CSV table of N, CA, C and O in Angstrom, one decimal:
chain,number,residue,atom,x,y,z
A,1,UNK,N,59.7,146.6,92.8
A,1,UNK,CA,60.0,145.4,92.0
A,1,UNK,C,59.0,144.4,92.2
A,1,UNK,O,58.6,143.9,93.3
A,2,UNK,N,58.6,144.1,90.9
A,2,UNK,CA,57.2,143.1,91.3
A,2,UNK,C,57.6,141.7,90.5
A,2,UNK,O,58.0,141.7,89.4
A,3,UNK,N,57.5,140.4,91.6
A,3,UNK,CA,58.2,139.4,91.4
A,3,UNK,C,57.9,138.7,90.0
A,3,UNK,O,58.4,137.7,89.5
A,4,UNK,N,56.9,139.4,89.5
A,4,UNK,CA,56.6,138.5,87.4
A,4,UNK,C,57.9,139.2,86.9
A,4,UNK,O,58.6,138.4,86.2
A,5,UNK,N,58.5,140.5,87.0
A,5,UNK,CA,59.4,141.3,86.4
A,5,UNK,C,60.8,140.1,86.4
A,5,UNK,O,61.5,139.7,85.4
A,6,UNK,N,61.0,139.9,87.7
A,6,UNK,CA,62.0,139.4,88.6
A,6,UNK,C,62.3,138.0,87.7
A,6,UNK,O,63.3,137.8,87.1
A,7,UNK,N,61.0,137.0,87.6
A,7,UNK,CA,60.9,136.1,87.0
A,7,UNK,C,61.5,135.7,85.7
A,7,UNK,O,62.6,135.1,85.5
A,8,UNK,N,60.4,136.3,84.8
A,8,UNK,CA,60.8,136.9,83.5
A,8,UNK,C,62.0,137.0,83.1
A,8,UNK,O,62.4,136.3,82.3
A,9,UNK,N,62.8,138.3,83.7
A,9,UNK,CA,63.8,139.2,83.4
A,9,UNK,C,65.0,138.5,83.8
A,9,UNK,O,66.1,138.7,83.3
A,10,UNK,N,64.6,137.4,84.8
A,10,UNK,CA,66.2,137.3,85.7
A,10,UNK,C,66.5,135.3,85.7
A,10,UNK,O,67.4,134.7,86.2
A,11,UNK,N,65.6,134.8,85.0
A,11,UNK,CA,65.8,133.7,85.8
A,11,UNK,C,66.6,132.9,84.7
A,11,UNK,O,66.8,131.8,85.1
A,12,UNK,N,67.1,133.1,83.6
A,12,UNK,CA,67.5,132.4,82.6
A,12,UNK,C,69.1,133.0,82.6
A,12,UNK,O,70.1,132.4,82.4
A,13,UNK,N,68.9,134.7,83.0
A,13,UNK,CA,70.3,135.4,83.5
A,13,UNK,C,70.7,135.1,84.7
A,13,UNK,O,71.9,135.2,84.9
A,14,UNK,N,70.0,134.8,85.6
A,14,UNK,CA,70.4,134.1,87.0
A,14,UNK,C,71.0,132.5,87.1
A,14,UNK,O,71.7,131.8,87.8
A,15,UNK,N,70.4,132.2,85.8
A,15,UNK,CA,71.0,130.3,85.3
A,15,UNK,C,72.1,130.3,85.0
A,15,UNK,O,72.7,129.3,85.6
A,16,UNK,N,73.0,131.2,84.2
A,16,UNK,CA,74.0,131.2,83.7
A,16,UNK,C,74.7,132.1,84.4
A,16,UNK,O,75.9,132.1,84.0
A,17,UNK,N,74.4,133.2,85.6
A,17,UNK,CA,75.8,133.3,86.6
A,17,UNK,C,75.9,132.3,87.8
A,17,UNK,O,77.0,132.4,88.4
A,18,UNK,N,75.0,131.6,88.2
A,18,UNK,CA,75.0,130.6,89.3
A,18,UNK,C,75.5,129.7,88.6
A,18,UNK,O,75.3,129.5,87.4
A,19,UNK,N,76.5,128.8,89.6
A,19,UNK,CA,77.0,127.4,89.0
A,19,UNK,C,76.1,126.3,89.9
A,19,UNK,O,75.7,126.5,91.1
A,20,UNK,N,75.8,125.3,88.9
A,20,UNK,CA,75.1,124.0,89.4
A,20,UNK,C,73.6,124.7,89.4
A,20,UNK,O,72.8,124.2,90.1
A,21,UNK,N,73.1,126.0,88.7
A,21,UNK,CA,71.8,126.4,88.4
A,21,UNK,C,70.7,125.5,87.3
A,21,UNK,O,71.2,126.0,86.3
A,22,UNK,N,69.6,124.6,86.9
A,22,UNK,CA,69.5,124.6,86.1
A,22,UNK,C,67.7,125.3,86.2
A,22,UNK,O,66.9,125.0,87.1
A,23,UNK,N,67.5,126.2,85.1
A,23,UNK,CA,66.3,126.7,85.5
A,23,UNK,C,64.9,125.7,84.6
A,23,UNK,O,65.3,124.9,83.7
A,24,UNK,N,63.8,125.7,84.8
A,24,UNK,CA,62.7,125.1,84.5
A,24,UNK,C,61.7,126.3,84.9
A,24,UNK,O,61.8,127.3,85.6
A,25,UNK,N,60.1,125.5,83.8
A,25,UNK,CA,59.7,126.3,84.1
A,25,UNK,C,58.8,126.5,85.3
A,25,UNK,O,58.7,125.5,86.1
A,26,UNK,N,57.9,127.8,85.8
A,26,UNK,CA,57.5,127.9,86.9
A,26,UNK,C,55.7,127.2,87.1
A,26,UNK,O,54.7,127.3,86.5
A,27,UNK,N,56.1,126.7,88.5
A,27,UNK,CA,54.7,126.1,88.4
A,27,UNK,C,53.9,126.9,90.1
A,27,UNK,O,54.6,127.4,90.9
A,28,UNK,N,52.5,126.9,90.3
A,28,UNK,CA,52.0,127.4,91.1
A,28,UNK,C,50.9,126.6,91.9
A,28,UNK,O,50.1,126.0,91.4
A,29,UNK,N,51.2,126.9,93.4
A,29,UNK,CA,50.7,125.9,94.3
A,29,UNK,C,50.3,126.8,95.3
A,29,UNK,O,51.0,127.7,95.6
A,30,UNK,N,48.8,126.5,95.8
A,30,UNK,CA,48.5,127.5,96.5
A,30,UNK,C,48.9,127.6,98.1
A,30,UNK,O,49.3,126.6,98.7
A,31,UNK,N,48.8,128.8,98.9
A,31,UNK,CA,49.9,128.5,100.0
A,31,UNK,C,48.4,128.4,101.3
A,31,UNK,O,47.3,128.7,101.4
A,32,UNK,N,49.6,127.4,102.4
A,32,UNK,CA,49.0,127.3,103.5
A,32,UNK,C,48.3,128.5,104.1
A,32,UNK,O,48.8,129.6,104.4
A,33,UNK,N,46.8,128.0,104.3
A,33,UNK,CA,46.2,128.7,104.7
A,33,UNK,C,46.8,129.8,106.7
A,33,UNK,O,46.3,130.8,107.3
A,34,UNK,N,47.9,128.9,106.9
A,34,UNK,CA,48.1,130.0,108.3
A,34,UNK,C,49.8,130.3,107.7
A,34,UNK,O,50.6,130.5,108.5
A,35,UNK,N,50.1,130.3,106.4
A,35,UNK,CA,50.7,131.1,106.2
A,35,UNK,C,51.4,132.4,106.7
A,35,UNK,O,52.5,132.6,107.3
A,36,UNK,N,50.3,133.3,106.4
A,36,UNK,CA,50.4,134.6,106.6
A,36,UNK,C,49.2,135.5,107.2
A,36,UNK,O,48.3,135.6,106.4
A,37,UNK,N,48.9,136.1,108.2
A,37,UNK,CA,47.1,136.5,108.2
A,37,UNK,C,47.3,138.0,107.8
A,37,UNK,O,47.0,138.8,108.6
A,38,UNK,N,47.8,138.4,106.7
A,38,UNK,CA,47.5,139.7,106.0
A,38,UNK,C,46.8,139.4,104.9
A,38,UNK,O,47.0,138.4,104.2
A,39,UNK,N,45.5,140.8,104.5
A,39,UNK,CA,44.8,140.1,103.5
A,39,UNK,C,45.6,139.9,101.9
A,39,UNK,O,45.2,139.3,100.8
A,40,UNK,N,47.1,140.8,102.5
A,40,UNK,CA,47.7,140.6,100.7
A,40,UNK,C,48.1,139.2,100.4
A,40,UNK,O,48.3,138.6,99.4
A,41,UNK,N,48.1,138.5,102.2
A,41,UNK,CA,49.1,137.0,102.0
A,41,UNK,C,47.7,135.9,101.3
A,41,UNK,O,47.9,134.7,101.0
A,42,UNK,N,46.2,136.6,101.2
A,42,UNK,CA,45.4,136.0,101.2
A,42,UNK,C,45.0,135.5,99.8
A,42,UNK,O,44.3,134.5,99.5
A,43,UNK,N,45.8,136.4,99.0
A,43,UNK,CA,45.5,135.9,97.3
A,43,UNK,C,47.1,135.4,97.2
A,43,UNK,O,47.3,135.1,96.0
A,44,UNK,N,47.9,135.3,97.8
A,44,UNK,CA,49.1,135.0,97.7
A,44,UNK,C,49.2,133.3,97.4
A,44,UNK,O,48.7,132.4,98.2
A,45,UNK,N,50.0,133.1,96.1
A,45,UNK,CA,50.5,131.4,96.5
A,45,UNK,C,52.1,131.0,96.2
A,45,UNK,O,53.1,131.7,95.8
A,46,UNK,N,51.8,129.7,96.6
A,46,UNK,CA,53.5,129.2,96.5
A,46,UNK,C,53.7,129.4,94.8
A,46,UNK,O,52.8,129.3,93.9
A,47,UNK,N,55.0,129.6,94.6
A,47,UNK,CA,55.4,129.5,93.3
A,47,UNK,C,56.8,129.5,92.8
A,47,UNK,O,57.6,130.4,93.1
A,48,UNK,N,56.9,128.5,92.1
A,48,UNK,CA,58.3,127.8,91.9
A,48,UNK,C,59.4,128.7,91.3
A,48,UNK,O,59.3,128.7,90.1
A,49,UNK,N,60.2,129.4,91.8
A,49,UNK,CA,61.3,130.2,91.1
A,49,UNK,C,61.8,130.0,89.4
A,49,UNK,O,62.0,130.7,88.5
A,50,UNK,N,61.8,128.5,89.5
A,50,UNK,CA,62.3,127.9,87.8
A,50,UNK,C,64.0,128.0,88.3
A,50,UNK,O,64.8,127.6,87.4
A,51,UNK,N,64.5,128.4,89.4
A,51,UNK,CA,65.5,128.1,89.7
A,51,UNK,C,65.6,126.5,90.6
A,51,UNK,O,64.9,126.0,91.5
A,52,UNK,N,67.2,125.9,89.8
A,52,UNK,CA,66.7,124.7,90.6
A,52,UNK,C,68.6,125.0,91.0
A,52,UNK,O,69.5,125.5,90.3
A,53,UNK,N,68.7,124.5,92.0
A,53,UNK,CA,70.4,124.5,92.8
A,53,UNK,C,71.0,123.2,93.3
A,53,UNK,O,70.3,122.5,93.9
A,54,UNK,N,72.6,122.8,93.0
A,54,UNK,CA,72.8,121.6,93.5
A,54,UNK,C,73.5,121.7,95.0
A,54,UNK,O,74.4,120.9,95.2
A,55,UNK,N,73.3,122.4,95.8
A,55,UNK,CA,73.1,122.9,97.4
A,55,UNK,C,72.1,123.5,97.7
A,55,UNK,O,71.5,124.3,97.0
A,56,UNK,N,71.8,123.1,99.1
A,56,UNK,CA,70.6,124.2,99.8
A,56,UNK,C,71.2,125.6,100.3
A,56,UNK,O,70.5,126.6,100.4
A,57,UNK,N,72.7,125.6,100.5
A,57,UNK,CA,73.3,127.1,100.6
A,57,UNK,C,73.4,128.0,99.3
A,57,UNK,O,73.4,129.3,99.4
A,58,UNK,N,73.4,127.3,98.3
A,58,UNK,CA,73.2,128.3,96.9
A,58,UNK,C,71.8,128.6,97.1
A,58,UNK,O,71.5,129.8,97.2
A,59,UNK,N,70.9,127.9,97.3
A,59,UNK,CA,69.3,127.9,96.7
A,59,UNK,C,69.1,129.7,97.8
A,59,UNK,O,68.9,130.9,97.4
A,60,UNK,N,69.4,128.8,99.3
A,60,UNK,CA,69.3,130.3,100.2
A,60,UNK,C,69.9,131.4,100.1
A,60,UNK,O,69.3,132.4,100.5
A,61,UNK,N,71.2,131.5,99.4
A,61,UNK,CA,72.1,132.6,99.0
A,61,UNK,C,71.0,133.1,98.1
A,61,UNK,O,71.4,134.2,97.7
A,62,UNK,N,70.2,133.0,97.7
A,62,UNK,CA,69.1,134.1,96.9
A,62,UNK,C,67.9,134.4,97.3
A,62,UNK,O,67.1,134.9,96.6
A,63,UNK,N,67.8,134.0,98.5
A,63,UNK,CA,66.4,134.7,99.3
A,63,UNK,C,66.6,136.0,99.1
A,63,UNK,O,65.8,136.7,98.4
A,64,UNK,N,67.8,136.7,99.6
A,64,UNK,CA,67.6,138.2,99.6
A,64,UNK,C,66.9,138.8,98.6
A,64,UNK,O,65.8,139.5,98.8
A,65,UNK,N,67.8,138.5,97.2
A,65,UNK,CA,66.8,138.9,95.7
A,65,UNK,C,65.5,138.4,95.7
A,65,UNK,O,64.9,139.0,94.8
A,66,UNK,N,65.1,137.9,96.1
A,66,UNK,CA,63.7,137.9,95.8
A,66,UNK,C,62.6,138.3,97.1
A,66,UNK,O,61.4,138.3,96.7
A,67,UNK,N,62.8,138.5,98.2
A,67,UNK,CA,62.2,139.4,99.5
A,67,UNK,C,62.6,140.1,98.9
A,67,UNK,O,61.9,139.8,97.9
A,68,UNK,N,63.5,141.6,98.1
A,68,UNK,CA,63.6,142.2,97.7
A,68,UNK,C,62.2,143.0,97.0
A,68,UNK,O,61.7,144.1,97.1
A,69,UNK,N,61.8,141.9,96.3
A,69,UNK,CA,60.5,142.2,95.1
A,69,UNK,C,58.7,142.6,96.7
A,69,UNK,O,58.3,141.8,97.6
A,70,UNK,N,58.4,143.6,96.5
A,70,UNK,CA,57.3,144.1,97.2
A,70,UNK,C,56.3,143.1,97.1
A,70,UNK,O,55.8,143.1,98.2
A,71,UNK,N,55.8,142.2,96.6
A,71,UNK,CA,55.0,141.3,96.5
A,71,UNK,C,55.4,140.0,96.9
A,71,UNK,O,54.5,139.1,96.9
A,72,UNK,N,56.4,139.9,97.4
A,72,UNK,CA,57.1,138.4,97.6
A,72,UNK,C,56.9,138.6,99.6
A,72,UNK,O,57.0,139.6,100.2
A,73,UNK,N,56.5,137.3,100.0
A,73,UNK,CA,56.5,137.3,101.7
A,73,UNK,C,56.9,136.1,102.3
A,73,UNK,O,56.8,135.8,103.5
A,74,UNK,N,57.5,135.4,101.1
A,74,UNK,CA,58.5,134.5,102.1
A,74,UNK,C,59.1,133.8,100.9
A,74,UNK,O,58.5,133.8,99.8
A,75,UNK,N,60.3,133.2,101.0
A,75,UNK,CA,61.3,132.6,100.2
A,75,UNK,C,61.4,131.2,100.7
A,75,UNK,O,61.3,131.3,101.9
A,76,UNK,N,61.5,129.9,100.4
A,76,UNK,CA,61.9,128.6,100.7
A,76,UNK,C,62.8,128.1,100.0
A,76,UNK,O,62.8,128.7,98.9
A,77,UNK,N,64.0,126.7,100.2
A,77,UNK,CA,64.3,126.2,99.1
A,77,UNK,C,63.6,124.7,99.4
A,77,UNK,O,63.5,124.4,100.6
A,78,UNK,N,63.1,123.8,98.5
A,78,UNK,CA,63.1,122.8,98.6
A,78,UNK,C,63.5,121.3,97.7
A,78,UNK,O,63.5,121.3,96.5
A,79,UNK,N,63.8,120.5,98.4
A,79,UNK,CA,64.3,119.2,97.7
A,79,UNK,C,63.4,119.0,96.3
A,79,UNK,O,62.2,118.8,96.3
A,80,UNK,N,64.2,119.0,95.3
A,80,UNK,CA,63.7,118.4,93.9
A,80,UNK,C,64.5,117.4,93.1
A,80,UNK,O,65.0,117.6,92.0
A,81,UNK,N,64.4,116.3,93.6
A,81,UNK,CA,65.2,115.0,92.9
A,81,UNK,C,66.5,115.6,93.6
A,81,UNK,O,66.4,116.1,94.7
A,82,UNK,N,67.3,115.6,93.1
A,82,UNK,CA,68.8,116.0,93.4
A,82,UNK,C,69.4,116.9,93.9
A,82,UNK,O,70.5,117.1,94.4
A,83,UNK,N,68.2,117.7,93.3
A,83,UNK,CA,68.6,119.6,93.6
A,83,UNK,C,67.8,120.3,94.6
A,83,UNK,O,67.3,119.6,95.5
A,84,UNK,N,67.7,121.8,94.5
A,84,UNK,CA,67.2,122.1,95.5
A,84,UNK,C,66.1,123.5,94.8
A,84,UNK,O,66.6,124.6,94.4
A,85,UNK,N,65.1,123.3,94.8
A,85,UNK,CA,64.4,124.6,94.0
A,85,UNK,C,63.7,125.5,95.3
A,85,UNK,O,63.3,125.2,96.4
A,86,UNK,N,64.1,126.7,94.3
A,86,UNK,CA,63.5,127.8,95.1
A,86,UNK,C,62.1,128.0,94.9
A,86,UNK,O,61.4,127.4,94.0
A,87,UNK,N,61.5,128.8,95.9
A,87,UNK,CA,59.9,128.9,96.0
A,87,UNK,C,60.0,130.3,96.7
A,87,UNK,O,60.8,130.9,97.5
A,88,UNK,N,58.6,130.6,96.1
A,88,UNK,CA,58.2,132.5,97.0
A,88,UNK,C,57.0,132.5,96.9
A,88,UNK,O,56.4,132.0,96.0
A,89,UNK,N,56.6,132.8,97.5
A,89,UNK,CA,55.1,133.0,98.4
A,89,UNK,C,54.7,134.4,98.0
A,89,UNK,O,54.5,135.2,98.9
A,90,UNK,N,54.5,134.6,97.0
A,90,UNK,CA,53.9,136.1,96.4
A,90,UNK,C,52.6,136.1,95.8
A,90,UNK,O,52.1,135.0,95.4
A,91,UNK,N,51.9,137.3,95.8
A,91,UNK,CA,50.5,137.6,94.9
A,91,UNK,C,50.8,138.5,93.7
A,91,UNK,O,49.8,138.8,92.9
């Protein structure tokens, strides 16, 4: 599973079974250079799920799904105004 599929496919279906979900769209930031030292983590950047959550326990209840995706090498949630958006560190 490669995390553009994941994106695409899931995040507007992922809006409407999560409560307090609202999705936006995705934006990309590139990631700390001590990140990761694998050369895949090396074209790898931060990138905004487009999920946004009104807890940090919802936002984390979806790391699983998305470590799931072969391209993904780390999951965050972080503060966005009120809510809490997800982030994945994929190439």
């Amino acid at each position: 599973m490669r995390i553009s599929h994941v994106l695409a496919g899931t995040a507007m279906g992922a809006a409407l079974l999560l409560g307090g979900v609202v999705a936006a769209p995705a934006q990309a930031a590139t990631a700390p250079a001590d990140s990761q030292n694998t050369s895949a983590a090396v074209s790898a950047t931060w990138q905004q799920t487009g999920e946004y959550f009104s807890t940090e326990s919802a936002c984390k209840a979806r790391k699983s799904y998305y470590m799931a995706a072969s391209n993904v090498y780390d999951y965050e949630c972080r503060p966005s105004g009120g809510l809490w958006a997800g982030w994945v560190l994929a190439d």
